[in-house]
XYZ file of C-alpha atoms in Angstrom:
222
model
C 13.818 8.186 -19.549
C 10.264 6.089 -20.355
C 9.143 3.202 -18.810
C 8.006 0.038 -20.495
C 4.061 -0.145 -20.077
C 2.956 -3.210 -18.193
C 0.366 -5.115 -16.518
C -0.273 -3.155 -13.402
C -1.033 -4.874 -10.266
C -4.494 -3.174 -8.911
C -5.104 -6.103 -6.607
C -4.595 -7.493 -3.315
C -5.752 -10.469 -1.107
C -7.097 -8.511 1.338
C -9.345 -6.401 -0.893
C -11.748 -9.687 -2.652
C -14.293 -7.149 -4.550
C -11.281 -6.407 -6.423
C -9.749 -9.753 -7.453
C -13.793 -11.023 -8.639
C -13.799 -7.729 -10.378
C -10.694 -8.276 -12.288
C -11.369 -11.657 -13.106
C -14.400 -10.616 -14.837
C -12.156 -8.292 -17.180
C -9.809 -10.410 -17.486
C -12.109 -13.650 -18.779
C -13.946 -11.040 -20.946
C -10.624 -9.529 -22.948
C -9.071 -12.968 -23.217
C -12.196 -14.268 -24.577
C -12.925 -11.565 -26.683
C -9.615 -11.062 -28.069
C -9.097 -15.201 -28.529
C -6.811 -14.253 -31.660
C -4.558 -11.992 -29.672
C -4.049 -14.043 -26.481
C -4.023 -17.759 -28.214
C -2.629 -19.554 -25.125
C -2.580 -18.044 -21.999
C -0.612 -19.524 -19.049
C -4.165 -20.124 -17.320
C -6.878 -20.570 -20.074
C -10.173 -19.122 -19.774
C -11.809 -22.208 -19.004
C -10.188 -22.713 -15.804
C -10.171 -18.567 -14.622
C -13.954 -19.305 -15.313
C -13.956 -22.150 -12.766
C -11.870 -20.233 -10.454
C -14.138 -17.554 -10.544
C -17.178 -19.610 -9.794
C -14.966 -21.541 -6.841
C -14.498 -17.833 -5.672
C -18.538 -17.172 -5.851
C -19.229 -20.560 -4.267
C -16.575 -19.732 -1.272
C -17.675 -15.921 -0.655
C -20.821 -17.455 0.031
C -20.044 -19.803 2.860
C -16.889 -17.862 3.965
C -18.900 -17.679 7.381
C -19.246 -21.124 7.720
C -16.472 -21.014 10.904
C -13.005 -21.718 10.313
C -13.348 -24.394 7.744
C -15.128 -21.764 5.579
C -12.965 -18.808 6.175
C -10.046 -20.960 5.195
C -11.549 -22.100 2.202
C -12.211 -18.589 1.024
C -8.920 -17.698 1.810
C -7.756 -20.455 -0.372
C -10.108 -19.535 -3.233
C -8.403 -16.026 -3.018
C -5.008 -17.238 -3.070
C -5.307 -19.163 -6.178
C -7.109 -16.595 -7.810
C -4.290 -13.998 -7.249
C -1.890 -16.736 -8.545
C -3.891 -17.204 -12.053
C -4.068 -13.507 -11.999
C -0.446 -12.809 -11.912
C 0.422 -15.407 -14.001
C -1.865 -14.188 -16.991
C -0.131 -10.280 -15.932
C 3.080 -11.863 -16.915
C 1.992 -13.610 -19.972
C 0.002 -10.531 -21.297
C 3.193 -8.738 -21.059
C 5.191 -10.750 -22.854
C 2.299 -10.447 -25.696
C 2.312 -7.151 -25.566
C 5.912 -5.976 -25.383
C 4.868 -2.516 -24.085
C 1.754 -1.985 -25.787
C -0.758 -0.185 -23.676
C -3.275 -0.931 -26.535
C -2.673 -4.802 -26.313
C -3.113 -4.518 -22.510
C -6.123 -2.923 -22.671
C -7.675 -5.537 -24.428
C -6.560 -8.084 -21.900
C -8.972 -6.677 -19.358
C -6.142 -5.659 -17.468
C -5.019 -1.959 -16.302
C -1.496 -1.115 -17.958
C 0.842 1.163 -16.015
C 2.290 4.595 -17.166
C 4.746 5.131 -19.662
C 6.621 8.069 -17.273
C 7.554 7.691 -13.627
C 5.194 10.751 -11.894
C 7.757 12.896 -9.761
C 7.214 15.238 -7.170
C 8.108 18.896 -7.792
C 7.548 20.722 -4.038
C 8.104 18.928 -0.889
C 5.095 17.868 0.535
C 2.220 20.453 2.469
C 2.459 21.241 5.780
C 1.475 18.666 8.232
C -1.305 18.388 10.907
C -1.379 17.157 14.509
C -1.138 13.521 14.724
C -3.251 11.399 16.791
C -1.009 9.137 19.126
C -2.750 6.394 21.625
C -0.469 4.651 24.478
C -1.450 1.383 25.475
C -0.533 -0.939 28.400
C 2.982 -2.696 28.053
C 4.965 0.786 26.397
C 2.952 0.618 22.930
C 2.369 4.178 21.197
C 0.221 4.072 18.265
C 0.440 6.964 16.018
C -1.389 7.924 12.947
C -1.984 10.857 11.176
C -3.984 12.455 8.073
C -2.587 12.021 4.617
C -0.457 14.867 4.137
C -0.975 16.003 0.323
C 2.444 15.337 -1.747
C 4.081 13.082 0.856
C 5.444 9.617 -0.356
C 6.429 8.791 3.348
C 5.928 9.690 6.940
C 8.524 10.682 9.553
C 7.104 10.739 13.246
C 9.283 13.142 15.877
C 8.367 11.741 19.269
C 10.048 13.817 22.042
C 10.626 12.807 25.843
C 9.618 15.763 27.207
C 8.891 19.269 25.771
C 9.217 19.708 22.190
C 12.040 21.598 21.169
C 12.630 23.320 17.326
C 14.618 20.740 14.829
C 15.872 22.592 11.943
C 15.682 20.842 8.477
C 18.668 21.565 6.043
C 19.704 19.894 2.590
C 17.307 17.002 3.448
C 18.512 16.335 6.813
C 16.838 16.564 10.283
C 19.712 18.134 12.782
C 18.814 17.971 16.367
C 20.385 20.728 18.218
C 23.423 19.871 20.527
C 22.718 22.137 23.256
C 19.104 19.927 23.614
C 19.201 17.704 26.724
C 15.340 16.387 25.583
C 15.550 12.683 24.331
C 13.940 12.575 20.454
C 13.238 8.984 18.729
C 12.927 9.870 14.950
C 11.071 7.342 13.168
C 11.481 8.170 9.356
C 10.252 6.713 5.782
C 7.222 4.969 7.244
C 3.550 4.795 7.012
C 1.059 6.785 7.953
C 0.229 4.601 11.094
C 2.981 3.031 12.714
C 3.301 1.545 16.250
C 6.268 2.026 18.672
C 7.303 -0.669 21.286
C 9.420 -1.008 24.320
C 8.717 2.884 26.021
C 8.794 2.926 29.830
C 5.639 3.872 31.319
C 4.803 6.809 32.798
C 6.273 9.273 30.324
C 4.999 12.585 28.720
C 5.930 12.299 25.290
C 4.865 15.011 22.376
C 4.606 13.528 18.762
C 5.208 15.483 15.807
C 4.950 14.417 12.143
C 6.312 15.560 8.603
C 5.837 14.322 5.369
C 8.690 13.463 2.956
C 9.068 12.937 -0.628
C 11.614 12.873 -3.416
C 12.073 16.658 -2.914
C 12.228 16.776 0.655
C 10.689 17.310 3.847
C 7.524 19.263 4.316
C 6.467 21.628 7.428
C 6.104 19.899 10.772
C 2.935 20.027 12.196
C 2.076 20.968 15.868
C 2.724 18.544 18.513
C 0.502 15.964 20.486
C 1.100 15.412 24.026
C 0.202 11.906 25.543
C 1.504 9.872 28.022
C 2.986 5.972 28.045
C 1.441 3.572 30.301
C-alpha cells in the first residue's frame, strides 16, 4: 500500500550545518511560493531572524559555557521552527510531492523499501574492555542490515544454529552466551566480572531474517 508523501525530517540538532542549510532552503521556498504558503506557522521574517541568531551564536559558540549554551538554545529554536513549518507544509501539500519540494523541504518516498534478502556476511567485530566491567562493541556496516545482534561467549565460541529467524542455543552447551539483539552497530555492555575471556561475534538482521555470523573476536574483561 503506497505511503502518503510528507516532509522528511532530515535534520538533527547534533548536525547544525544541516539545520543551517535547510533553513536557507525553506526561507527561499516560502518566499518564492508565497501564493501557496501564505500563512506558515513560523513566517519568513521570523525564520530569517532565527537564522541570523543561529549564525551569530555559531560564531560565539567557543566563548565558554555561556557561548556553548546560547548556541544550543539557538539550534533548538531553529529545530522547533522547522518542525512547526513542516507540519504546516504537510497540511498544505496533502501528499503532493511537488508542493513539498517547492517549500524547500525534502519529501519522503511513496513506497516503503522492503528487504528481499538477508544481510550480507558480517565481519569481525571490535571489542574494547574498560575498567569496571564495561565492554564496548562496534563493527563495520553490514550491507542490508537494519539492526545488529551481538553474541558474547563467556568461553570458547560454539556454532549457533539459526532457523526460521530464531537463534538456537544447543542444549548440550556448557558455555554461557549473552545475546544482545535488535541494536545499533556500537553498543556498551556493563556489569561484567573482571578477568574473563569472552569471544564476540556479530550478525546483521532485517525484515527477511539474520545474515551469516562473522568470525569471533577475543577480549579479556577488566
